[in-house]
mmCIF file of C-alpha atoms and ligand atoms in Angstrom:
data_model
loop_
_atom_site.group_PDB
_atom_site.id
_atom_site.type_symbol
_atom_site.label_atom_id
_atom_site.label_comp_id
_atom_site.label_asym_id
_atom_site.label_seq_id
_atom_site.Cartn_x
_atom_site.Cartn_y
_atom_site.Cartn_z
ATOM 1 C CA UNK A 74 -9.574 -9.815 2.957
ATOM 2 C CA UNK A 75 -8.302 -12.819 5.471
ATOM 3 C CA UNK A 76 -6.356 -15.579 5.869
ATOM 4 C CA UNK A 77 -8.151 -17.140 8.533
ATOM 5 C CA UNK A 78 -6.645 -19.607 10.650
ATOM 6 C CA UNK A 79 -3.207 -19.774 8.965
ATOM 7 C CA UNK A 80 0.216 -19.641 10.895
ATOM 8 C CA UNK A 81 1.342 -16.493 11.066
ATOM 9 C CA UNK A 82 4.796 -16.097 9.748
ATOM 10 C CA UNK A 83 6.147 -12.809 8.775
ATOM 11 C CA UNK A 84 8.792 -12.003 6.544
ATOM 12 C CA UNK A 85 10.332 -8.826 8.233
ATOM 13 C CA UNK A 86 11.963 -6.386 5.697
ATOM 14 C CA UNK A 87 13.252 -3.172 7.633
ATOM 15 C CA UNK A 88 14.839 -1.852 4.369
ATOM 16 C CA UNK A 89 16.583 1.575 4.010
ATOM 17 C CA UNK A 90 16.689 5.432 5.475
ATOM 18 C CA UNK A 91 13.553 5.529 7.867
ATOM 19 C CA UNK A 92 12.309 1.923 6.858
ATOM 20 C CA UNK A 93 14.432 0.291 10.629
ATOM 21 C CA UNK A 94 12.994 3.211 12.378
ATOM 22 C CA UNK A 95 9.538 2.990 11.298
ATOM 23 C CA UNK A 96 9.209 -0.514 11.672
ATOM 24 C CA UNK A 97 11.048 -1.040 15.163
ATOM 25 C CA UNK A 98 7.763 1.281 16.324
ATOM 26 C CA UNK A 99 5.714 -1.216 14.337
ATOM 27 C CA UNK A 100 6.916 -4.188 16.335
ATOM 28 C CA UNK A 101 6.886 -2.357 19.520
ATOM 29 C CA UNK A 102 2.874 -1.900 18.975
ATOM 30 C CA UNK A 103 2.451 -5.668 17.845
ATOM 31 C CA UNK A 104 4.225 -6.765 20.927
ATOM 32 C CA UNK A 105 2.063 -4.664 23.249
ATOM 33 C CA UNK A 106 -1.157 -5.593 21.019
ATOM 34 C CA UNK A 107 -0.136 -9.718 21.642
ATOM 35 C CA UNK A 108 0.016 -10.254 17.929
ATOM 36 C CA UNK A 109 1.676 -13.604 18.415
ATOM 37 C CA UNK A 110 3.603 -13.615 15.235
ATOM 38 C CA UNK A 111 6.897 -15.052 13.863
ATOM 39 C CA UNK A 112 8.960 -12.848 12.274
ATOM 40 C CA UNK A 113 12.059 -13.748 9.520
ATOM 41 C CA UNK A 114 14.699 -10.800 9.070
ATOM 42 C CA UNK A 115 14.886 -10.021 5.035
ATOM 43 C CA UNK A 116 17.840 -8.031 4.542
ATOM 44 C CA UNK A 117 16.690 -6.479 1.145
ATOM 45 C CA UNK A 118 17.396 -3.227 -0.603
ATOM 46 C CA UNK A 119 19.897 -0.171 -1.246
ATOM 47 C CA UNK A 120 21.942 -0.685 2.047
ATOM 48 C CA UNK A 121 22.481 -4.349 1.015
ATOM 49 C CA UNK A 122 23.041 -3.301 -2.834
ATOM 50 C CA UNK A 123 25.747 -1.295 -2.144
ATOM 51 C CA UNK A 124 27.567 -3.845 0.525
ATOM 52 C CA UNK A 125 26.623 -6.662 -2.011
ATOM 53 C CA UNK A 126 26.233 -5.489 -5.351
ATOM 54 C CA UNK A 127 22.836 -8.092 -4.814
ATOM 55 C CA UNK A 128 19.251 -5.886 -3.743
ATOM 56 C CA UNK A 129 17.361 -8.905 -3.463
ATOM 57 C CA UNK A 130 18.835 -12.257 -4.195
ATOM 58 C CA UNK A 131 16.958 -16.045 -5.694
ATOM 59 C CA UNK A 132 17.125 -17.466 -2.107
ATOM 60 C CA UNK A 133 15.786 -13.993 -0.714
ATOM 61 C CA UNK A 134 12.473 -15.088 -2.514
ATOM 62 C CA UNK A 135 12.690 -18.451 -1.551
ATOM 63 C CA UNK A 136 12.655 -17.619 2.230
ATOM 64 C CA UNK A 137 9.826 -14.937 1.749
ATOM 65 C CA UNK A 138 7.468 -17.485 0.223
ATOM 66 C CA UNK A 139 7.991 -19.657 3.127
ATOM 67 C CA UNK A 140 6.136 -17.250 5.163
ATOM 68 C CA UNK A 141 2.497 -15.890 4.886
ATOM 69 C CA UNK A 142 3.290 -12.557 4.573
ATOM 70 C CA UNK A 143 5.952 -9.102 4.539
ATOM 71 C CA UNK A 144 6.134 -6.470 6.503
ATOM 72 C CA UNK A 145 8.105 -4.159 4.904
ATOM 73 C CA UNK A 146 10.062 -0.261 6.271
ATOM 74 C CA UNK A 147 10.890 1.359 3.436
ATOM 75 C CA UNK A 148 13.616 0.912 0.351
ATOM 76 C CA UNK A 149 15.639 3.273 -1.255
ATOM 77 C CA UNK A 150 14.739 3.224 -5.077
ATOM 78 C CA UNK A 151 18.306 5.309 -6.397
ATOM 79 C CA UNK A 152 18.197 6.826 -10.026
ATOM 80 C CA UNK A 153 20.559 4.349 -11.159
ATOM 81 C CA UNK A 154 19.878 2.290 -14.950
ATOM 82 C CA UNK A 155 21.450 -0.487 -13.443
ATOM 83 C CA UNK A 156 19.256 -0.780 -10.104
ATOM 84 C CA UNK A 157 15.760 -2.369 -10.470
ATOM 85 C CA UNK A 158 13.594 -1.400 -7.525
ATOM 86 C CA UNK A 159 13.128 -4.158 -4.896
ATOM 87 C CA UNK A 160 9.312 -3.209 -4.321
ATOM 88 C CA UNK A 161 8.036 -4.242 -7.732
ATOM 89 C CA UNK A 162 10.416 -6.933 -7.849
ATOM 90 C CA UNK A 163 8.329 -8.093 -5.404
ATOM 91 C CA UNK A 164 5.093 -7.226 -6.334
ATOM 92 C CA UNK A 165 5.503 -9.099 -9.727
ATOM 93 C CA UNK A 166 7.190 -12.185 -8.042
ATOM 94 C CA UNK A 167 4.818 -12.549 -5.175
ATOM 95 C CA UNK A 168 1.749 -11.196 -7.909
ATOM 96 C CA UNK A 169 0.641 -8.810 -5.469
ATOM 97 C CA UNK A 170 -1.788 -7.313 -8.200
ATOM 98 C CA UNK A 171 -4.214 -5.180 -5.212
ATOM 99 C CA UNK A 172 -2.911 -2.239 -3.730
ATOM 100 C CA UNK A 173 -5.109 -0.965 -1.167
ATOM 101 C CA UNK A 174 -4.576 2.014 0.468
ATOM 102 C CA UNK A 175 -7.230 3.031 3.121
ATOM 103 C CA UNK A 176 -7.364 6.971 3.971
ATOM 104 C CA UNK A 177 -8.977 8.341 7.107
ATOM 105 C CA UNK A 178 -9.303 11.433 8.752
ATOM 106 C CA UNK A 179 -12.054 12.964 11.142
ATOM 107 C CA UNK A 180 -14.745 12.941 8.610
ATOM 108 C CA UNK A 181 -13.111 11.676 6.117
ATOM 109 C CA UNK A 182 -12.731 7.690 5.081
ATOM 110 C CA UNK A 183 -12.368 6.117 1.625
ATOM 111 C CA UNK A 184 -10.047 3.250 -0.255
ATOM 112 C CA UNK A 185 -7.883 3.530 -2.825
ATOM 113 C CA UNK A 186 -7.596 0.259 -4.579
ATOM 114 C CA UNK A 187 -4.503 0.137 -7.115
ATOM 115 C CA UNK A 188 -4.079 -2.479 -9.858
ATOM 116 C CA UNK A 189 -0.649 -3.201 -8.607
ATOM 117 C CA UNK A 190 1.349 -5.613 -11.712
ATOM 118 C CA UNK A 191 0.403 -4.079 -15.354
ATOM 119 C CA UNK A 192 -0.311 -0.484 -16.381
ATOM 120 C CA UNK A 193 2.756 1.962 -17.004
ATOM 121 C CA UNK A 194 4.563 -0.559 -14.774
ATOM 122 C CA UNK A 195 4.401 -3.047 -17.039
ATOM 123 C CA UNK A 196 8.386 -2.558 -17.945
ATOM 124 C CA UNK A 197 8.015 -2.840 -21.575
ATOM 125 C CA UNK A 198 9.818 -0.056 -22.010
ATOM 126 C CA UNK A 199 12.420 1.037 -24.694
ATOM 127 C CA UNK A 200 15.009 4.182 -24.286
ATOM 128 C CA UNK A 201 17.089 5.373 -26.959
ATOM 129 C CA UNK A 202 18.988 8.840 -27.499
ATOM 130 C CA UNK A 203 16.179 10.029 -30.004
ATOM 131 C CA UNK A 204 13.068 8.375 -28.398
ATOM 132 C CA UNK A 205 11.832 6.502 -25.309
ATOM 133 C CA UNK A 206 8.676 4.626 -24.931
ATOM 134 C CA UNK A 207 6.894 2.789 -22.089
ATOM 135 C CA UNK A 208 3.917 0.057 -23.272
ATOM 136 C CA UNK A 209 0.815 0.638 -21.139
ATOM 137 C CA UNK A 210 -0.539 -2.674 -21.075
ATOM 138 C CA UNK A 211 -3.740 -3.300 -19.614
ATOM 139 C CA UNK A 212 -5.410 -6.912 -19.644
ATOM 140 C CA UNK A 213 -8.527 -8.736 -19.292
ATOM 141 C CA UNK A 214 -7.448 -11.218 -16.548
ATOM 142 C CA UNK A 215 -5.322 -7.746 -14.724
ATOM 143 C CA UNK A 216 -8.600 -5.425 -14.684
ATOM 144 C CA UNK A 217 -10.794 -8.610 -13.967
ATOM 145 C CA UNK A 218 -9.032 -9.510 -10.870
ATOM 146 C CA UNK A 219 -8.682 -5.923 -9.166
ATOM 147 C CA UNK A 220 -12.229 -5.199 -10.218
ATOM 148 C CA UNK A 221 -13.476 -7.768 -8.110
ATOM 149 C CA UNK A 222 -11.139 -7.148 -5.299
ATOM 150 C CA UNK A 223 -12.251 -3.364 -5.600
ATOM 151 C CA UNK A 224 -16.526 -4.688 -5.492
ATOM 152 C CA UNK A 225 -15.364 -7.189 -2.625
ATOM 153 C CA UNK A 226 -14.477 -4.391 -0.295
ATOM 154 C CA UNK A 227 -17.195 -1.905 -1.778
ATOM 155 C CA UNK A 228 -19.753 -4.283 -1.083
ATOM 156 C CA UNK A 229 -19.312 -3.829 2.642
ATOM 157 C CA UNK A 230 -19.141 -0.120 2.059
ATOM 158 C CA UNK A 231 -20.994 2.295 0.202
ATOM 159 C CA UNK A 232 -20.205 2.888 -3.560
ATOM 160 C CA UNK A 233 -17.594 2.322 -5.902
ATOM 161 C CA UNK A 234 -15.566 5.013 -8.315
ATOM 162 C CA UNK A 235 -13.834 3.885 -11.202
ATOM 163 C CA UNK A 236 -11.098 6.047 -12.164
ATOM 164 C CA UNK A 237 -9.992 6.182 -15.728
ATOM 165 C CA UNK A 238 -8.892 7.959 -19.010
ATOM 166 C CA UNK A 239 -10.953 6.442 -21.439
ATOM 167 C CA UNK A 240 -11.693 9.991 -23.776
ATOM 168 C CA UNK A 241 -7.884 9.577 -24.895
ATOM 169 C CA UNK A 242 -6.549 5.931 -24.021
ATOM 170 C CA UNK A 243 -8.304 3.038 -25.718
ATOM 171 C CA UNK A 244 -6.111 0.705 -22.990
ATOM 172 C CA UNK A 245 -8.490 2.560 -20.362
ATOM 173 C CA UNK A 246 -11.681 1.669 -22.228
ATOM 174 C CA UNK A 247 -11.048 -2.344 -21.879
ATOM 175 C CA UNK A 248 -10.306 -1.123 -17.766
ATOM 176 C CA UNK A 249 -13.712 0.621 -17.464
ATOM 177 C CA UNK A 250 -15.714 -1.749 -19.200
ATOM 178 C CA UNK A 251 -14.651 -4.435 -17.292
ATOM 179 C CA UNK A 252 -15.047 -2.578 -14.131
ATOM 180 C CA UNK A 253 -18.059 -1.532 -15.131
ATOM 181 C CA UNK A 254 -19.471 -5.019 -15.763
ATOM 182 C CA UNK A 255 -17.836 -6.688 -12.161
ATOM 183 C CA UNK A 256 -19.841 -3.752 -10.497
ATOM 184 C CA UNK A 257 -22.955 -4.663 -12.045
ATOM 185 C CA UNK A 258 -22.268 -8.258 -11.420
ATOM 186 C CA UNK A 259 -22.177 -7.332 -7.868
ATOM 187 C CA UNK A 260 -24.559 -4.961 -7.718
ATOM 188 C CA UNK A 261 -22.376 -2.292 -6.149
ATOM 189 C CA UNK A 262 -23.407 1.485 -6.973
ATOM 190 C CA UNK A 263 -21.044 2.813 -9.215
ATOM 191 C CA UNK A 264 -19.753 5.921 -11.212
ATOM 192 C CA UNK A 265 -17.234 6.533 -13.328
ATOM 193 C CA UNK A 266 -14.751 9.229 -13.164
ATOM 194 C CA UNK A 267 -11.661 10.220 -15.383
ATOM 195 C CA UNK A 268 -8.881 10.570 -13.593
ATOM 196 C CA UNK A 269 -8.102 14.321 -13.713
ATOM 197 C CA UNK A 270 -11.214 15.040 -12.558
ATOM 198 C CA UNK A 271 -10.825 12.525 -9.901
ATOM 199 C CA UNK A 272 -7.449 14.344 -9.218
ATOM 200 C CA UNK A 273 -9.535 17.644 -8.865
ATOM 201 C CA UNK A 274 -13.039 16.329 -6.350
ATOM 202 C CA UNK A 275 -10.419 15.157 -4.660
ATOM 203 C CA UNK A 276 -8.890 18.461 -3.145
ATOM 204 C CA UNK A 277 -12.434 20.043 -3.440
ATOM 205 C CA UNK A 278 -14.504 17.231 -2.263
ATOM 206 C CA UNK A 279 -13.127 14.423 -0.450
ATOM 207 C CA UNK A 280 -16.072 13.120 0.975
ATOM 208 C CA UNK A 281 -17.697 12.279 -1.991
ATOM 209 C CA UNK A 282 -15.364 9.238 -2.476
ATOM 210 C CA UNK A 283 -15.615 6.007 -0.790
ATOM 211 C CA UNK A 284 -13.963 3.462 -2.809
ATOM 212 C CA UNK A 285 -11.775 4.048 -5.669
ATOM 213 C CA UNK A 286 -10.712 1.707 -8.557
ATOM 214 C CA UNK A 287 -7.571 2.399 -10.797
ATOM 215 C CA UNK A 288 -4.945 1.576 -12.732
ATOM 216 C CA UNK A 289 -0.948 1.043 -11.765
ATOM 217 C CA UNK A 290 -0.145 4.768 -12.245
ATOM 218 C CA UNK A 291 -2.855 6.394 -11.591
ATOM 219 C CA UNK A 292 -3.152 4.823 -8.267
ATOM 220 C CA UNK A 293 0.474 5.658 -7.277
ATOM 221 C CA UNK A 294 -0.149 9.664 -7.972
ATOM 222 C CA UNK A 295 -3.908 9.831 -6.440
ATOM 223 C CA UNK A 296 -2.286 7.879 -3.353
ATOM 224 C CA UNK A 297 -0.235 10.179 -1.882
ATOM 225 C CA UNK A 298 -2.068 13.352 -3.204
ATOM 226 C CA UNK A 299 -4.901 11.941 -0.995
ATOM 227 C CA UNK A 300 -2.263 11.334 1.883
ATOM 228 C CA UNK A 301 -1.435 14.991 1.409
ATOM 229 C CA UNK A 302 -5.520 15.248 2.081
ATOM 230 C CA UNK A 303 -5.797 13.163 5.080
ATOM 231 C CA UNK A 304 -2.872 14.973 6.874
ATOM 232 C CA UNK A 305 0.696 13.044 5.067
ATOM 233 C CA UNK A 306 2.286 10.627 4.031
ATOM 234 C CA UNK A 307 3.121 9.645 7.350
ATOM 235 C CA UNK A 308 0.244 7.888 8.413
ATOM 236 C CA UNK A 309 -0.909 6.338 6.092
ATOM 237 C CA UNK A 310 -1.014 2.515 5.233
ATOM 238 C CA UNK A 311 -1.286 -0.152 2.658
ATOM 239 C CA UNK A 312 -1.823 -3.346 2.188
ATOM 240 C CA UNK A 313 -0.133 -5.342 -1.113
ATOM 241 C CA UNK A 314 -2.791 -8.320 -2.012
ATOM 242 C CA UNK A 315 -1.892 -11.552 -3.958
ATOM 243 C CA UNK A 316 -4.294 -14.812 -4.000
ATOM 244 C CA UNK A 317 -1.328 -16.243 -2.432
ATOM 245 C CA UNK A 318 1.252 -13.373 -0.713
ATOM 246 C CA UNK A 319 0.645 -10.059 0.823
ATOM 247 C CA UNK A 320 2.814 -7.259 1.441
ATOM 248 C CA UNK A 321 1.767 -4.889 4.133
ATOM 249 C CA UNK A 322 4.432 -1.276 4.055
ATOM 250 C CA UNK A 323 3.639 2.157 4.525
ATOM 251 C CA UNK A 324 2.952 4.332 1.275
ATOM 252 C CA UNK A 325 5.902 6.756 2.664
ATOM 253 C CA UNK A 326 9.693 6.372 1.063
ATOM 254 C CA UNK A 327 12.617 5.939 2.949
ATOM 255 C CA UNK A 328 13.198 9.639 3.298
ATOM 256 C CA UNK A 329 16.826 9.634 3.725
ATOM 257 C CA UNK A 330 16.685 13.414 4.496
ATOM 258 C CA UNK A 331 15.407 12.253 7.890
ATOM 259 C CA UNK A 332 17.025 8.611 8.403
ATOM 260 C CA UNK A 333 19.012 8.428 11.325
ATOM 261 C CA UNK A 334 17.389 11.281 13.297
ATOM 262 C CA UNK A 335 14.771 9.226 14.952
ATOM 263 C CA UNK A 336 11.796 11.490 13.972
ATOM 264 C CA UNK A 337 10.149 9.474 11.122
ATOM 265 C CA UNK A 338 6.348 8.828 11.433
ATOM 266 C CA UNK A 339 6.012 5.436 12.625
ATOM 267 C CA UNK A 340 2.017 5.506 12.233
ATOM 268 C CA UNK A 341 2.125 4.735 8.775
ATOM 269 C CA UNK A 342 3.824 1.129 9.467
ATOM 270 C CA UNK A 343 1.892 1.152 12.767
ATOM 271 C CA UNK A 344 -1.438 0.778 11.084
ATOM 272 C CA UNK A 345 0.422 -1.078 7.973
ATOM 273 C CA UNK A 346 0.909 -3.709 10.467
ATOM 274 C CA UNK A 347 -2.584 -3.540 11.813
ATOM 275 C CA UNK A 348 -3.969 -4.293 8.244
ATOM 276 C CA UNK A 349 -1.845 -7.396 8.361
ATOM 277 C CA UNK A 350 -3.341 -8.326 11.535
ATOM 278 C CA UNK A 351 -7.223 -8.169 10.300
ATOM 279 C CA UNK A 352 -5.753 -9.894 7.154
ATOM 280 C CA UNK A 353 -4.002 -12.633 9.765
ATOM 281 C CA UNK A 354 -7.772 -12.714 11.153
ATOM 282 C CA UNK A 355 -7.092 -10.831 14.085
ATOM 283 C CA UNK A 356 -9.701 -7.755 13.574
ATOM 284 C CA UNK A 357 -9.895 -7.141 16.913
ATOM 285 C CA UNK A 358 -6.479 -6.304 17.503
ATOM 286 C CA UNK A 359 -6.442 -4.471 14.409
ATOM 287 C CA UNK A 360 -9.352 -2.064 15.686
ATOM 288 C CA UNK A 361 -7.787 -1.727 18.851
ATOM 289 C CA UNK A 362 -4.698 -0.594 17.745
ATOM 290 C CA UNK A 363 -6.300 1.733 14.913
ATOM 291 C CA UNK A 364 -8.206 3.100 18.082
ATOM 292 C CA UNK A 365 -4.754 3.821 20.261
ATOM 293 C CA UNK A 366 -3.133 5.057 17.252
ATOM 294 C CA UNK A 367 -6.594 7.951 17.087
ATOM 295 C CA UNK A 368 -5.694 8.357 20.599
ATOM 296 C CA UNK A 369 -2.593 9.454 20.347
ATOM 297 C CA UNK A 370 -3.577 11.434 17.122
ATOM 298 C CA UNK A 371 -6.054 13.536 19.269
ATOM 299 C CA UNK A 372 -3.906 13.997 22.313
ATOM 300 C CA UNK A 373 -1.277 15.180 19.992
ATOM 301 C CA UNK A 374 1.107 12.929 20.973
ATOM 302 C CA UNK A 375 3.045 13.591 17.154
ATOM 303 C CA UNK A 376 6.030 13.363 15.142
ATOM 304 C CA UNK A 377 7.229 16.735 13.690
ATOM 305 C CA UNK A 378 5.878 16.296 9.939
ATOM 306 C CA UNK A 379 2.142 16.163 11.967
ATOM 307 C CA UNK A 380 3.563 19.599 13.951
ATOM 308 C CA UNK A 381 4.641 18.150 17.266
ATOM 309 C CA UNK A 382 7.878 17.254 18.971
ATOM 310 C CA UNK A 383 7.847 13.681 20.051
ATOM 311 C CA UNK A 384 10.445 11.212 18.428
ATOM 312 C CA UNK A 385 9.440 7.873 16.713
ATOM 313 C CA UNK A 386 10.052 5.908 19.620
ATOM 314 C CA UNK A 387 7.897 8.203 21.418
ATOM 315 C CA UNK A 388 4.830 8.050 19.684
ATOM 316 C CA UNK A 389 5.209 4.012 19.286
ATOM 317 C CA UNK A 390 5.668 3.846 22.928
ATOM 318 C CA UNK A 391 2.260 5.898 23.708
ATOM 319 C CA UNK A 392 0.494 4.196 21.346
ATOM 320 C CA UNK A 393 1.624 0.807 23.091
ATOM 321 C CA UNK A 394 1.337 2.171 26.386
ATOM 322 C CA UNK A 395 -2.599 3.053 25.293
ATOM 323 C CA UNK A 396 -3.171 -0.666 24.392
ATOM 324 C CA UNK A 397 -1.613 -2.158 27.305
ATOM 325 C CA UNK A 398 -4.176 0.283 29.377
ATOM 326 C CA UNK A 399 -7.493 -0.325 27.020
ATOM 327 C CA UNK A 400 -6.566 -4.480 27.642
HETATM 328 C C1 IPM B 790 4.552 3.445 -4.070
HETATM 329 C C2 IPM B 790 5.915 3.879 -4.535
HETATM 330 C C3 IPM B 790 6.454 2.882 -5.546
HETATM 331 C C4 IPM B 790 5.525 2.880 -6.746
HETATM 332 C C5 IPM B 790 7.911 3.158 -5.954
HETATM 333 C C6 IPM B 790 8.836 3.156 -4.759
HETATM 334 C C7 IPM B 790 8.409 2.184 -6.985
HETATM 335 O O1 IPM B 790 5.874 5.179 -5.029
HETATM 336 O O2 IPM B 790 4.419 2.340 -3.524
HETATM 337 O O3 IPM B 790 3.603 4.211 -4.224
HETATM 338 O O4 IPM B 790 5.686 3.653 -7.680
HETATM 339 O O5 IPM B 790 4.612 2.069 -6.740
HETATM 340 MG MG1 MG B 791 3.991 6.121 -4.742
#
């Protein structure tokens, strides 16, 4: 999961509510880490719809593919018919079809790894007064592609899951046979496991799960009920995977409940931008921040959603003060 030796320009989205916040920790910690990086400013999202009447714009996209990858806050997804969310805009256009979302916790450590472009997202959808449908559309060449990415990283690890509903929809059946057959390809240990009770060994036994293969939906529920595990949404990371683009944000919202007040979690973009370091190449830095960011975890040096008092700014600054000392 690299991109070796490429320059590293980022395309910097801060987004909406806590996504600024969040991410000026983020590039606090890069700084003090030397990342070495060029960022772009995006302006993208609900902030600019609303000044604009434009989310995302043609030349938006343009200037994001100039650069290697995004790091992105948050954005405000409203209930409005008319507003398309910005985040799978850009999954589609950039085909970032891996989602992988890494969750740790003393004693516990496993990978979620999301087909990220088909599924229930596919937006063949239909909604009428009398009837509304969505088309769950799984493909060869979709479940191919995350099915390796899913062996690649289970390879170096212990054991793959593959998460599915096969006893009730045939469109899982072509996903687990086709994950089935990449893990035998590979020669990666594998069960399967249908999703509800994947949903349930999940409260009751975390640690039996090391990597985890799914589809769209699937993936977006199980993520944050294992966030919920690991101790919240706040700290955890993800990393958006193309062949070509990646997309590195945390899995939180913009919580606009808290926007403003200068307590958001920063961790989860913290170690967002540490996966885009080890993709960059960098894994050292990477560790080393993932290791100041434990730190600070232990000392208690926390945001209020984790129980403490300290600010966003706060935490960013001890975890950057922790890797200017461990230089
Ligand atoms: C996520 C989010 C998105 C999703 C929303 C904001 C469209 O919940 O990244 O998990 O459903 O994928
Ligand atoms: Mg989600």
């Amino acid at each position: 999961m690299s991109c070796r030796g490429a320059e590293k320009r980022v395309a910097l989205v801060r987004g909406d509510g806590v996504g600024p916040e969040v991410i000026d920790g983020a590039l606090a910690v890069l700084e003090a880490a030397g990342a070495g990086l060029e960022f772009v400013p995006v302006e993208l999202g609900y902030g600019r719809w609303k000044r604009t009447g434009k989310a995302i714009a043609e030349e938006d996209l343009e200037l994001i593919k100039t650069c290697h990858s995004v790091l992105l806050g948050a954005i405000t997804t409203p209930p409005d018919p008319e507003y398309r969310s910005v985040l799978l805009r850009l999954r589609q256009e950039l085909d970032l079809y891996a989602n992988i979302r890494p969750f740790s916790a003393p004693e516990l450590d496993f990978v979620i790894v999301r087909e990220n472009t088909e599924g229930m997202y596919s937006g063949v959808e239909k909604l009428d007064e009398e009837e509304a449908t969505t088309l769950r559309v799984i493909t060869y060449r979709g479940s191919l592609r995350i099915a390796e990415r899913a062996c690649a990283i289970a390879s170096k690890r212990q054991r793959l899951t593959i998460v599915h509903k096969s006893n009730v929809l045939k469109s899982d059946r072509l996903f687990l046979k086709i994950c089935e057959e990449t893990a035998r390809r590979w020669d990666v240990p594998f069960e399967s496991m249908l999703v509800d009770a994947a949903a349930y060994n999940l409260v009751i036994n975390p640690k039996r799960f090391d990597v985890m293969v799914m589809t769209n939906l699937f993936g977006d529920i199980l993520s944050d009920e294992a966030a919920g595990i690991v101790g919240g949404l706040g700290l955890c990371p993800s990393a958006n995977l193309g062949d070509k683009y990646a997309l590195f944000e945390p899995i939180h919202g913009s919580a606009p409940d808290i926007a403003g007040k200068g307590i958001a979690n920063p961790i989860g973009a913290i170690r967002s931008a540490a996966m885009m370091l080890e993709w960059f190449g960098d894994a050292e830095k990477a560790r080393m921040i993932e290791e100041a960011v434990e730190w600070s975890l232990a000392q208690k040096v926390t945001t209020p959603d984790l129980g403490g008092c300290c600010s966003t700014k706060e935490v960013a600054e001890a975890i950057s003060k922790r890797l200017a000392w461990s230089d």
